[in-house]
mmCIF file of C-alpha atoms in Angstrom:
data_model
loop_
_atom_site.group_PDB
_atom_site.id
_atom_site.type_symbol
_atom_site.label_atom_id
_atom_site.label_comp_id
_atom_site.label_asym_id
_atom_site.label_seq_id
_atom_site.Cartn_x
_atom_site.Cartn_y
_atom_site.Cartn_z
ATOM 1 C CA MET Q 87 0.000 0.000 0.000
ATOM 2 C CA ARG Q 88 1.449 3.362 -1.013
ATOM 3 C CA PRO Q 89 1.885 6.017 1.689
ATOM 4 C CA LEU Q 90 -0.691 8.818 1.823
ATOM 5 C CA VAL Q 91 0.243 12.134 0.281
ATOM 6 C CA ASP Q 92 0.984 14.872 2.816
ATOM 7 C CA ILE Q 93 -1.155 17.705 1.431
ATOM 8 C CA ASN Q 94 0.750 20.413 3.314
ATOM 9 C CA GLU Q 95 4.085 19.254 1.916
ATOM 10 C CA LEU Q 96 2.555 18.949 -1.545
ATOM 11 C CA VAL Q 97 1.308 22.548 -1.442
ATOM 12 C CA LYS Q 98 4.708 23.681 -0.161
ATOM 13 C CA SER Q 99 6.474 21.933 -3.064
ATOM 14 C CA LEU Q 100 4.099 23.425 -5.636
ATOM 15 C CA ASN Q 101 4.669 26.907 -4.241
ATOM 16 C CA SER Q 102 8.422 26.386 -4.422
ATOM 17 C CA LEU Q 103 8.109 25.340 -8.059
ATOM 18 C CA TYR Q 104 5.891 28.352 -8.766
ATOM 19 C CA ASP Q 105 8.577 30.680 -7.391
ATOM 20 C CA TYR Q 106 11.846 28.977 -8.301
ATOM 21 C CA GLY Q 107 11.038 26.739 -11.266
ATOM 22 C CA GLU Q 108 12.733 23.607 -9.957
ATOM 23 C CA ILE Q 109 13.125 21.592 -6.766
ATOM 24 C CA LYS Q 110 14.698 18.336 -5.647
ATOM 25 C CA ASN Q 111 12.892 15.234 -6.842
ATOM 26 C CA ASN Q 112 9.696 14.545 -4.913
ATOM 27 C CA THR Q 113 7.770 11.327 -5.469
ATOM 28 C CA ASP Q 114 4.472 12.925 -4.415
ATOM 29 C CA LEU Q 115 4.638 15.099 -7.526
ATOM 30 C CA GLN Q 116 5.060 12.236 -10.003
ATOM 31 C CA TYR Q 117 1.447 12.622 -11.152
ATOM 32 C CA LEU Q 118 2.314 16.022 -12.646
ATOM 33 C CA ILE Q 119 5.067 14.449 -14.766
ATOM 34 C CA GLY Q 120 2.390 12.335 -16.414
ATOM 35 C CA GLN Q 121 0.373 15.491 -17.041
ATOM 36 C CA ASN Q 122 3.456 17.198 -18.569
ATOM 37 C CA PHE Q 123 3.467 20.052 -16.037
ATOM 38 C CA ILE Q 124 6.922 19.098 -14.742
ATOM 39 C CA ARG Q 125 9.745 16.837 -15.833
ATOM 40 C CA LEU Q 126 12.577 15.027 -14.149
ATOM 41 C CA ALA Q 127 16.051 16.228 -15.152
ATOM 42 C CA GLU Q 128 18.721 14.292 -13.288
ATOM 43 C CA ASP Q 129 17.742 14.782 -9.631
ATOM 44 C CA ARG Q 130 15.582 17.866 -10.220
ATOM 45 C CA LEU Q 131 11.901 18.371 -10.901
ATOM 46 C CA VAL Q 132 11.664 21.219 -13.422
ATOM 47 C CA ILE Q 133 8.615 23.070 -14.684
ATOM 48 C CA THR Q 134 7.643 22.735 -18.344
ATOM 49 C CA LYS Q 135 6.343 25.109 -20.989
ATOM 50 C CA LYS Q 136 2.847 23.753 -20.297
ATOM 51 C CA TRP Q 137 3.221 24.817 -16.641
ATOM 52 C CA ILE Q 138 4.500 28.243 -17.695
ATOM 53 C CA LYS Q 139 1.714 28.936 -20.202
ATOM 54 C CA PHE Q 140 -0.939 27.804 -17.722
ATOM 55 C CA SER Q 141 0.556 30.048 -15.022
ATOM 56 C CA GLY Q 142 -0.325 33.090 -17.101
ATOM 57 C CA LYS Q 143 -4.004 32.149 -17.269
ATOM 58 C CA ALA Q 144 -4.848 31.886 -13.570
ATOM 59 C CA SER Q 145 -4.050 33.567 -10.294
ATOM 60 C CA ARG Q 146 -1.450 31.924 -8.088
ATOM 61 C CA GLU Q 147 -4.124 30.483 -5.784
ATOM 62 C CA ASP Q 148 -6.215 29.096 -8.655
ATOM 63 C CA PHE Q 149 -3.119 27.755 -10.382
ATOM 64 C CA ILE Q 150 -1.871 25.820 -7.329
ATOM 65 C CA SER Q 151 -5.320 24.475 -6.449
ATOM 66 C CA SER Q 152 -5.883 23.386 -10.066
ATOM 67 C CA LEU Q 153 -2.651 21.391 -10.062
ATOM 68 C CA LEU Q 154 -3.784 19.718 -6.843
ATOM 69 C CA CYS Q 155 -7.007 18.731 -8.589
ATOM 70 C CA PHE Q 156 -5.030 16.832 -11.219
ATOM 71 C CA TYR Q 157 -4.086 14.340 -8.484
ATOM 72 C CA PRO Q 158 -5.807 11.237 -9.936
ATOM 73 C CA PRO Q 159 -7.759 9.962 -6.883
ATOM 74 C CA LEU Q 160 -9.054 13.468 -6.196
ATOM 75 C CA LEU Q 161 -9.886 14.213 -9.827
ATOM 76 C CA LEU Q 162 -11.883 11.006 -10.238
ATOM 77 C CA LYS Q 163 -13.887 11.754 -7.099
ATOM 78 C CA LEU Q 164 -14.605 15.309 -8.222
ATOM 79 C CA LEU Q 165 -15.736 14.115 -11.652
ATOM 80 C CA LYS Q 166 -17.992 11.491 -10.082
ATOM 81 C CA LYS Q 167 -19.464 14.080 -7.700
ATOM 82 C CA ILE Q 168 -20.212 16.529 -10.467
ATOM 83 C CA TYR Q 169 -21.701 13.805 -12.660
ATOM 84 C CA GLU Q 170 -24.052 12.699 -9.898
ATOM 85 C CA GLU Q 171 -25.093 16.293 -9.306
ATOM 86 C CA ALA Q 172 -25.701 16.763 -13.028
ATOM 87 C CA CYS Q 173 -27.977 13.706 -13.002
ATOM 88 C CA ILE Q 174 -30.026 15.281 -10.227
ATOM 89 C CA ILE Q 175 -30.183 18.537 -12.181
ATOM 90 C CA GLY Q 176 -31.403 16.650 -15.222
ATOM 91 C CA GLN Q 177 -34.112 14.930 -13.181
ATOM 92 C CA ARG Q 178 -35.285 18.341 -11.932
ATOM 93 C CA GLY Q 179 -35.651 19.507 -15.514
ATOM 94 C CA ASP Q 180 -33.206 22.382 -15.178
ATOM 95 C CA SER Q 181 -32.097 22.313 -18.793
ATOM 96 C CA LYS Q 182 -30.019 25.503 -18.558
ATOM 97 C CA ALA Q 183 -27.866 24.173 -15.710
ATOM 98 C CA LEU Q 184 -27.551 20.785 -17.423
ATOM 99 C CA TYR Q 185 -26.440 22.444 -20.650
ATOM 100 C CA GLU Q 186 -23.840 24.447 -18.694
ATOM 101 C CA PHE Q 187 -22.469 21.222 -17.235
ATOM 102 C CA ILE Q 188 -22.249 19.480 -20.612
ATOM 103 C CA ASP Q 189 -20.766 22.515 -22.361
ATOM 104 C CA SER Q 190 -18.272 23.473 -19.633
ATOM 105 C CA ILE Q 191 -15.985 20.483 -19.321
ATOM 106 C CA PRO Q 192 -15.487 18.755 -22.687
ATOM 107 C CA GLU Q 193 -11.907 17.750 -21.746
ATOM 108 C CA PHE Q 194 -13.237 15.516 -18.968
ATOM 109 C CA ALA Q 195 -16.252 14.060 -20.815
ATOM 110 C CA GLU Q 196 -14.566 10.758 -21.730
ATOM 111 C CA THR Q 197 -13.344 10.152 -18.179
ATOM 112 C CA ILE Q 198 -16.809 10.879 -16.786
ATOM 113 C CA LEU Q 199 -18.349 8.362 -19.169
ATOM 114 C CA ASN Q 200 -15.799 5.755 -18.099
ATOM 115 C CA ILE Q 201 -16.455 6.144 -14.367
ATOM 116 C CA ARG Q 202 -20.155 6.964 -14.291
ATOM 117 C CA ASP Q 203 -21.097 3.430 -13.246
ATOM 118 C CA GLU Q 204 -18.115 2.884 -10.952
ATOM 119 C CA ASP Q 205 -17.961 3.317 -7.205
ATOM 120 C CA VAL Q 206 -15.295 5.998 -6.674
ATOM 121 C CA GLU Q 207 -14.242 5.934 -3.050
ATOM 122 C CA GLU Q 208 -13.923 9.136 -1.032
ATOM 123 C CA THR Q 209 -10.823 8.174 0.923
ATOM 124 C CA GLU Q 210 -9.286 10.067 3.822
ATOM 125 C CA GLU Q 211 -6.493 11.066 1.481
ATOM 126 C CA VAL Q 212 -8.984 12.589 -0.959
ATOM 127 C CA LYS Q 213 -10.745 14.408 1.875
ATOM 128 C CA SER Q 214 -7.428 15.876 2.996
ATOM 129 C CA PHE Q 215 -7.310 17.884 -0.254
ATOM 130 C CA TYR Q 216 -10.666 19.583 0.201
ATOM 131 C CA GLN Q 217 -9.588 22.360 2.554
ATOM 132 C CA ALA Q 218 -6.520 23.255 0.487
ATOM 133 C CA VAL Q 219 -8.447 23.283 -2.785
ATOM 134 C CA PHE Q 220 -11.960 24.426 -1.863
ATOM 135 C CA ASN Q 221 -11.577 25.903 1.635
ATOM 136 C CA GLY Q 222 -14.060 23.294 2.814
ATOM 137 C CA TYR Q 223 -16.258 20.546 1.397
ATOM 138 C CA PRO Q 224 -16.513 20.864 -2.406
ATOM 139 C CA GLN Q 225 -19.859 21.959 -3.815
ATOM 140 C CA TYR Q 226 -21.105 21.628 -7.384
ATOM 141 C CA PRO Q 227 -20.468 25.271 -8.447
ATOM 142 C CA SER Q 228 -16.940 25.350 -7.006
ATOM 143 C CA ILE Q 229 -16.036 21.996 -8.599
ATOM 144 C CA LEU Q 230 -17.341 23.159 -11.983
ATOM 145 C CA THR Q 231 -15.368 26.408 -11.739
ATOM 146 C CA LYS Q 232 -12.207 24.504 -10.868
ATOM 147 C CA LEU Q 233 -12.620 22.075 -13.768
ATOM 148 C CA LYS Q 234 -13.102 25.004 -16.163
ATOM 149 C CA THR Q 235 -9.830 26.518 -14.962
ATOM 150 C CA MET Q 236 -8.002 23.199 -15.330
ATOM 151 C CA GLN Q 237 -9.029 23.025 -18.972
ATOM 152 C CA LEU Q 238 -7.057 26.202 -19.672
ATOM 153 C CA ALA Q 239 -3.883 24.110 -19.471
ATOM 154 C CA GLU Q 240 -2.833 23.124 -22.983
ATOM 155 C CA ASP Q 241 -0.246 20.602 -24.094
ATOM 156 C CA THR Q 242 2.655 22.177 -25.923
ATOM 157 C CA GLU Q 243 6.024 21.061 -27.194
ATOM 158 C CA ASP Q 244 8.609 21.574 -24.469
ATOM 159 C CA MET Q 245 11.846 23.526 -24.732
ATOM 160 C CA GLU Q 246 15.283 21.994 -24.430
ATOM 161 C CA LEU Q 247 16.840 22.504 -21.008
ATOM 162 C CA SER Q 248 20.228 24.183 -20.753
ATOM 163 C CA LEU Q 249 22.374 24.206 -17.644
ATOM 164 C CA MET Q 250 22.932 27.518 -15.877
ATOM 165 C CA GLY Q 251 26.265 29.121 -16.643
ATOM 166 C CA ASN Q 252 28.259 31.605 -14.569
ATOM 167 C CA ASN Q 253 27.899 34.755 -16.690
ATOM 168 C CA PRO Q 254 25.179 36.565 -18.670
ATOM 169 C CA ASN Q 255 26.316 35.097 -22.000
ATOM 170 C CA GLU Q 256 25.679 31.574 -20.685
ATOM 171 C CA ILE Q 257 22.560 32.382 -18.657
ATOM 172 C CA TRP Q 258 20.498 34.640 -20.927
ATOM 173 C CA VAL Q 259 20.087 32.092 -23.717
ATOM 174 C CA LYS Q 260 17.319 30.629 -25.846
ATOM 175 C CA GLY Q 261 15.171 28.232 -23.823
ATOM 176 C CA ARG Q 262 16.112 29.695 -20.435
ATOM 177 C CA MET Q 263 13.347 29.836 -17.836
ATOM 178 C CA ILE Q 264 13.518 33.074 -15.851
ATOM 179 C CA THR Q 265 11.438 34.142 -12.896
ATOM 180 C CA SER Q 266 9.143 37.083 -13.621
ATOM 181 C CA SER Q 267 8.972 37.819 -9.884
ATOM 182 C CA VAL Q 268 11.131 40.707 -8.708
ATOM 183 C CA ASN Q 269 10.848 40.180 -4.955
ATOM 184 C CA LEU Q 270 12.092 36.620 -4.454
ATOM 185 C CA LEU Q 271 14.644 35.836 -1.774
ATOM 186 C CA LYS Q 272 18.040 34.735 -3.047
ATOM 187 C CA LEU Q 273 18.852 31.036 -3.085
ATOM 188 C CA LYS Q 274 22.074 30.089 -1.349
ATOM 189 C CA ASP Q 275 22.923 27.786 -4.262
ATOM 190 C CA LYS Q 276 21.747 28.504 -7.795
ATOM 191 C CA ASN Q 277 19.356 26.294 -9.685
ATOM 192 C CA LYS Q 278 20.593 23.961 -12.389
ATOM 193 C CA TYR Q 279 18.199 25.194 -15.092
ATOM 194 C CA ALA Q 280 15.871 28.018 -14.007
ATOM 195 C CA PHE Q 281 17.232 31.537 -13.465
ATOM 196 C CA THR Q 282 16.090 33.018 -10.162
ATOM 197 C CA PRO Q 283 17.883 35.176 -7.577
ATOM 198 C CA TYR Q 284 20.843 33.382 -5.997
ATOM 199 C CA GLU Q 285 23.981 34.275 -4.101
ATOM 200 C CA TYR Q 286 26.434 34.919 -6.932
ATOM 201 C CA ASN Q 287 29.721 33.249 -6.014
ATOM 202 C CA ASP Q 288 30.538 31.776 -9.425
ATOM 203 C CA VAL Q 289 33.442 34.142 -10.099
ATOM 204 C CA PRO Q 290 35.109 36.614 -7.704
ATOM 205 C CA VAL Q 291 33.758 40.107 -8.491
ATOM 206 C CA GLU Q 292 33.380 43.482 -6.792
ATOM 207 C CA GLU Q 293 30.523 43.607 -4.275
ATOM 208 C CA PRO Q 294 28.264 45.974 -6.305
ATOM 209 C CA VAL Q 295 28.689 43.717 -9.351
ATOM 210 C CA LYS Q 296 27.967 40.627 -7.251
ATOM 211 C CA GLU Q 297 24.717 42.213 -6.088
ATOM 212 C CA VAL Q 298 23.644 42.828 -9.680
ATOM 213 C CA LEU Q 299 24.588 39.355 -10.901
ATOM 214 C CA SER Q 300 22.638 37.798 -8.028
ATOM 215 C CA TYR Q 301 19.350 39.088 -9.460
ATOM 216 C CA PRO Q 302 18.026 38.471 -12.995
ATOM 217 C CA TRP Q 303 16.397 41.852 -13.484
ATOM 218 C CA LYS Q 304 19.219 43.908 -12.008
ATOM 219 C CA THR Q 305 21.490 42.163 -14.493
ATOM 220 C CA PHE Q 306 19.053 42.851 -17.343
ATOM 221 C CA LEU Q 307 18.667 46.549 -16.528
ATOM 222 C CA THR Q 308 22.427 47.014 -16.160
ATOM 223 C CA ILE Q 309 23.137 45.512 -19.575
ATOM 224 C CA LEU Q 310 20.210 47.368 -21.192
ATOM 225 C CA SER Q 311 21.679 50.611 -19.801
ATOM 226 C CA MET Q 312 25.037 49.640 -21.288
ATOM 227 C CA VAL Q 313 23.365 49.284 -24.686
ATOM 228 C CA ALA Q 314 22.030 52.842 -24.287
ATOM 229 C CA LEU Q 315 25.557 54.020 -23.487
ATOM 230 C CA GLU Q 316 26.934 52.362 -26.609
ATOM 231 C CA TYR Q 317 24.405 54.199 -28.762
ATOM 232 C CA GLN Q 318 25.441 57.484 -27.142
ATOM 233 C CA THR Q 319 29.118 56.678 -27.697
ATOM 234 C CA ALA Q 320 28.304 56.155 -31.377
ATOM 235 C CA GLY Q 321 26.896 59.691 -31.433
ATOM 236 C CA PHE Q 322 23.120 59.283 -31.237
ATOM 237 C CA GLU Q 323 20.300 58.348 -28.886
ATOM 238 C CA GLY Q 324 19.096 54.775 -29.303
ATOM 239 C CA LEU Q 325 16.832 54.164 -26.353
ATOM 240 C CA SER Q 326 15.718 55.674 -23.079
ATOM 241 C CA ILE Q 327 13.775 54.758 -19.945
ATOM 242 C CA ARG Q 328 11.562 57.591 -18.715
ATOM 243 C CA PRO Q 329 9.125 58.340 -15.890
ATOM 244 C CA THR Q 330 5.372 58.642 -16.276
ATOM 245 C CA ASN Q 331 5.008 60.857 -13.204
ATOM 246 C CA HIS Q 332 6.679 64.109 -14.210
ATOM 247 C CA THR Q 333 6.222 65.748 -10.826
ATOM 248 C CA ASN Q 334 8.356 63.239 -8.906
ATOM 249 C CA TYR Q 335 10.922 61.107 -10.715
ATOM 250 C CA TYR Q 336 12.084 59.310 -7.599
ATOM 251 C CA ILE Q 337 8.946 57.493 -6.441
ATOM 252 C CA THR Q 338 8.165 53.990 -7.720
ATOM 253 C CA GLN Q 339 5.972 54.308 -10.805
ATOM 254 C CA PRO Q 340 5.346 52.692 -14.192
ATOM 255 C CA LEU Q 341 8.149 53.592 -16.590
ATOM 256 C CA ASP Q 342 8.015 54.148 -20.330
ATOM 257 C CA PHE Q 343 10.466 52.759 -22.864
ATOM 258 C CA TYR Q 344 11.423 54.897 -25.858
ATOM 259 C CA ILE Q 345 13.546 54.252 -28.921
ATOM 260 C CA PHE Q 346 14.753 56.523 -31.691
ATOM 261 C CA ASN Q 347 14.006 54.982 -35.061
ATOM 262 C CA ILE Q 348 16.387 55.024 -38.034
ATOM 263 C CA LYS Q 349 14.832 58.315 -39.168
ATOM 264 C CA GLY Q 350 15.765 59.873 -35.841
ATOM 265 C CA ARG Q 351 12.170 60.133 -34.644
ATOM 266 C CA GLU Q 352 11.456 59.381 -31.007
ATOM 267 C CA VAL Q 353 8.955 56.528 -30.567
ATOM 268 C CA ARG Q 354 7.290 55.377 -27.359
ATOM 269 C CA VAL Q 355 7.437 51.571 -27.514
ATOM 270 C CA GLY Q 356 5.261 51.163 -24.413
ATOM 271 C CA GLU Q 357 5.765 50.432 -20.759
ATOM 272 C CA LEU Q 358 9.197 49.141 -19.787
ATOM 273 C CA ASN Q 359 7.700 45.997 -18.226
ATOM 274 C CA ASP Q 360 5.941 45.096 -21.480
ATOM 275 C CA PHE Q 361 9.067 45.746 -23.550
ATOM 276 C CA VAL Q 362 11.019 43.319 -21.334
ATOM 277 C CA TYR Q 363 8.303 40.664 -21.639
ATOM 278 C CA GLU Q 364 8.131 40.982 -25.430
ATOM 279 C CA PHE Q 365 11.920 40.827 -25.706
ATOM 280 C CA CYS Q 366 12.017 37.591 -23.715
ATOM 281 C CA MET Q 367 9.177 36.036 -25.692
ATOM 282 C CA GLY Q 368 10.787 37.077 -28.966
ATOM 283 C CA ASN Q 369 14.035 35.388 -27.959
ATOM 284 C CA ASP Q 370 12.487 32.177 -26.578
ATOM 285 C CA MET Q 371 13.189 32.986 -22.941
ATOM 286 C CA TYR Q 372 10.304 31.789 -20.797
ATOM 287 C CA LEU Q 373 9.112 33.867 -17.855
ATOM 288 C CA PHE Q 374 7.392 32.158 -14.966
ATOM 289 C CA PRO Q 375 4.775 32.864 -13.944
ATOM 290 C CA ASP Q 376 3.915 33.950 -17.463
ATOM 291 C CA LYS Q 377 3.507 37.716 -17.034
ATOM 292 C CA PRO Q 378 5.560 40.885 -17.545
ATOM 293 C CA PRO Q 379 8.118 41.302 -14.747
ATOM 294 C CA GLU Q 380 7.731 44.506 -12.741
ATOM 295 C CA VAL Q 381 11.199 45.718 -13.634
ATOM 296 C CA ASP Q 382 10.168 49.321 -13.025
ATOM 297 C CA GLU Q 383 10.297 48.464 -9.315
ATOM 298 C CA VAL Q 384 13.834 47.178 -9.803
ATOM 299 C CA VAL Q 385 14.905 50.491 -11.350
ATOM 300 C CA PHE Q 386 14.016 52.280 -8.119
ATOM 301 C CA ASP Q 387 15.681 49.601 -6.015
ATOM 302 C CA MET Q 388 18.841 50.192 -8.031
ATOM 303 C CA MET Q 389 18.482 53.948 -7.546
ATOM 304 C CA ASN Q 390 18.461 53.375 -3.799
ATOM 305 C CA GLU Q 391 21.623 51.284 -4.216
ATOM 306 C CA GLN Q 392 23.256 54.057 -6.300
ATOM 307 C CA LYS Q 393 23.497 51.877 -9.384
ATOM 308 C CA ILE Q 394 20.996 53.895 -11.434
ATOM 309 C CA ASP Q 395 20.473 57.670 -11.486
ATOM 310 C CA PHE Q 396 17.868 60.012 -12.981
ATOM 311 C CA LYS Q 397 19.625 62.404 -15.336
ATOM 312 C CA ASP Q 398 18.440 64.635 -18.190
ATOM 313 C CA GLY Q 399 14.939 63.190 -18.112
ATOM 314 C CA GLU Q 400 15.813 59.503 -18.123
ATOM 315 C CA TYR Q 401 17.093 56.667 -15.949
ATOM 316 C CA VAL Q 402 20.751 55.830 -16.611
ATOM 317 C CA LEU Q 403 23.634 53.957 -15.014
ATOM 318 C CA ASN Q 404 25.148 55.663 -12.007
ATOM 319 C CA GLU Q 405 28.516 57.115 -13.099
ATOM 320 C CA ARG Q 406 30.515 55.489 -10.302
ATOM 321 C CA PHE Q 407 28.922 52.096 -10.946
ATOM 322 C CA ARG Q 408 29.444 52.519 -14.691
ATOM 323 C CA ASP Q 409 33.124 53.322 -14.154
ATOM 324 C CA LEU Q 410 33.489 50.252 -11.909
ATOM 325 C CA ILE Q 411 32.055 48.014 -14.640
ATOM 326 C CA TYR Q 412 34.239 49.382 -17.416
ATOM 327 C CA SER Q 413 37.459 49.662 -15.399
ATOM 328 C CA LYS Q 414 37.512 46.664 -13.038
ATOM 329 C CA ASP Q 415 34.812 44.143 -13.888
ATOM 330 C CA ILE Q 416 35.310 41.162 -16.181
ATOM 331 C CA ILE Q 417 31.887 39.488 -16.044
ATOM 332 C CA ILE Q 418 29.393 42.206 -16.952
ATOM 333 C CA LYS Q 419 31.857 44.043 -19.187
ATOM 334 C CA ASN Q 420 33.393 41.113 -21.070
ATOM 335 C CA ARG Q 421 31.087 38.137 -20.581
ATOM 336 C CA SER Q 422 27.787 39.752 -21.423
ATOM 337 C CA ARG Q 423 28.670 40.817 -24.956
ATOM 338 C CA LYS Q 424 26.699 38.055 -26.631
ATOM 339 C CA PHE Q 425 23.592 38.824 -24.595
ATOM 340 C CA LYS Q 426 24.118 42.560 -25.071
ATOM 341 C CA ASN Q 427 24.204 41.991 -28.833
ATOM 342 C CA THR Q 428 20.966 40.000 -28.591
ATOM 343 C CA LEU Q 429 19.374 42.989 -26.845
ATOM 344 C CA LYS Q 430 20.798 45.407 -29.365
ATOM 345 C CA ASP Q 431 19.625 43.299 -32.317
ATOM 346 C CA TYR Q 432 16.099 43.320 -30.905
ATOM 347 C CA ILE Q 433 16.200 47.093 -30.435
ATOM 348 C CA GLU Q 434 17.556 47.540 -33.960
ATOM 349 C CA LYS Q 435 14.548 45.639 -35.312
ATOM 350 C CA LEU Q 436 12.299 48.043 -33.450
ATOM 351 C CA ARG Q 437 14.267 51.019 -34.754
ATOM 352 C CA ASN Q 438 13.822 49.725 -38.301
ATOM 353 C CA THR Q 439 10.114 48.944 -38.045
ATOM 354 C CA LEU Q 440 8.610 51.629 -35.778
#
């Protein structure tokens, strides 16, 4: 007899995957491998593209509870419950409610037909899920809503995993999974595949550089600012990050991203957060959860750390930090060139098309 699943530990593991993209292998999560939400890579459970795409279609709470509902013993019991309730509805002659049932869950229709005459046991293990998923005993409307959400998950071809490197050129690559969260705590040891905050000790660097390399979006903003500097060195403006609140440039606010097209005309691309999301999608970098990262918040964090300044109407690298990068650093200066060129190529496409 297999041991019962510890629902609290299961929820904890799912939340860790939601935040960090991978965890140590956990046998209780094997059912999600079969559903293609996670995969086993060596000794790690790693989220898949199906997980990532689904994460953009539901809130965190609905996402986690939906994955719990894919646990086979629980799912079968929920489908049997909702089928029995639908039979009662049909006997009452409520055709509208019956039509809603039939129309709402086509993905589960075959399973319902297969189990409609079976006795599906409501075990203590199944009952242990109810509070975590439904905040109590599941009722027909809440089960139907949950099943509708679960159907938003779509199978998709997965990306090839690549091991994390120790510099931006090796980390910011096609197929990389990157957290879209900007407030995660740093891991003591970095992941094998998913890029999240971690204590950067890969190569000895100056402390301000180490701080930047420990966080995905501080790294991104630093290198994006370096691209802006390169345009200026070439004698023209290429891009700029600007405030939306023109009465106070120093409070956290949505930021706008501008480029100057090949005709020299200034063009507002959109919000900085959306530009970052579109860049990652366009270069097959997968953000989890699937949403634009709030990098505007990171800009103001970096201002507080004296790594970014507001000057001449835009947000730019702090001069002292810039000088440190170009005079002493080897990682951001020399081992981000490939990624910097990827950024610049993307911006050049915008400059040529907008």
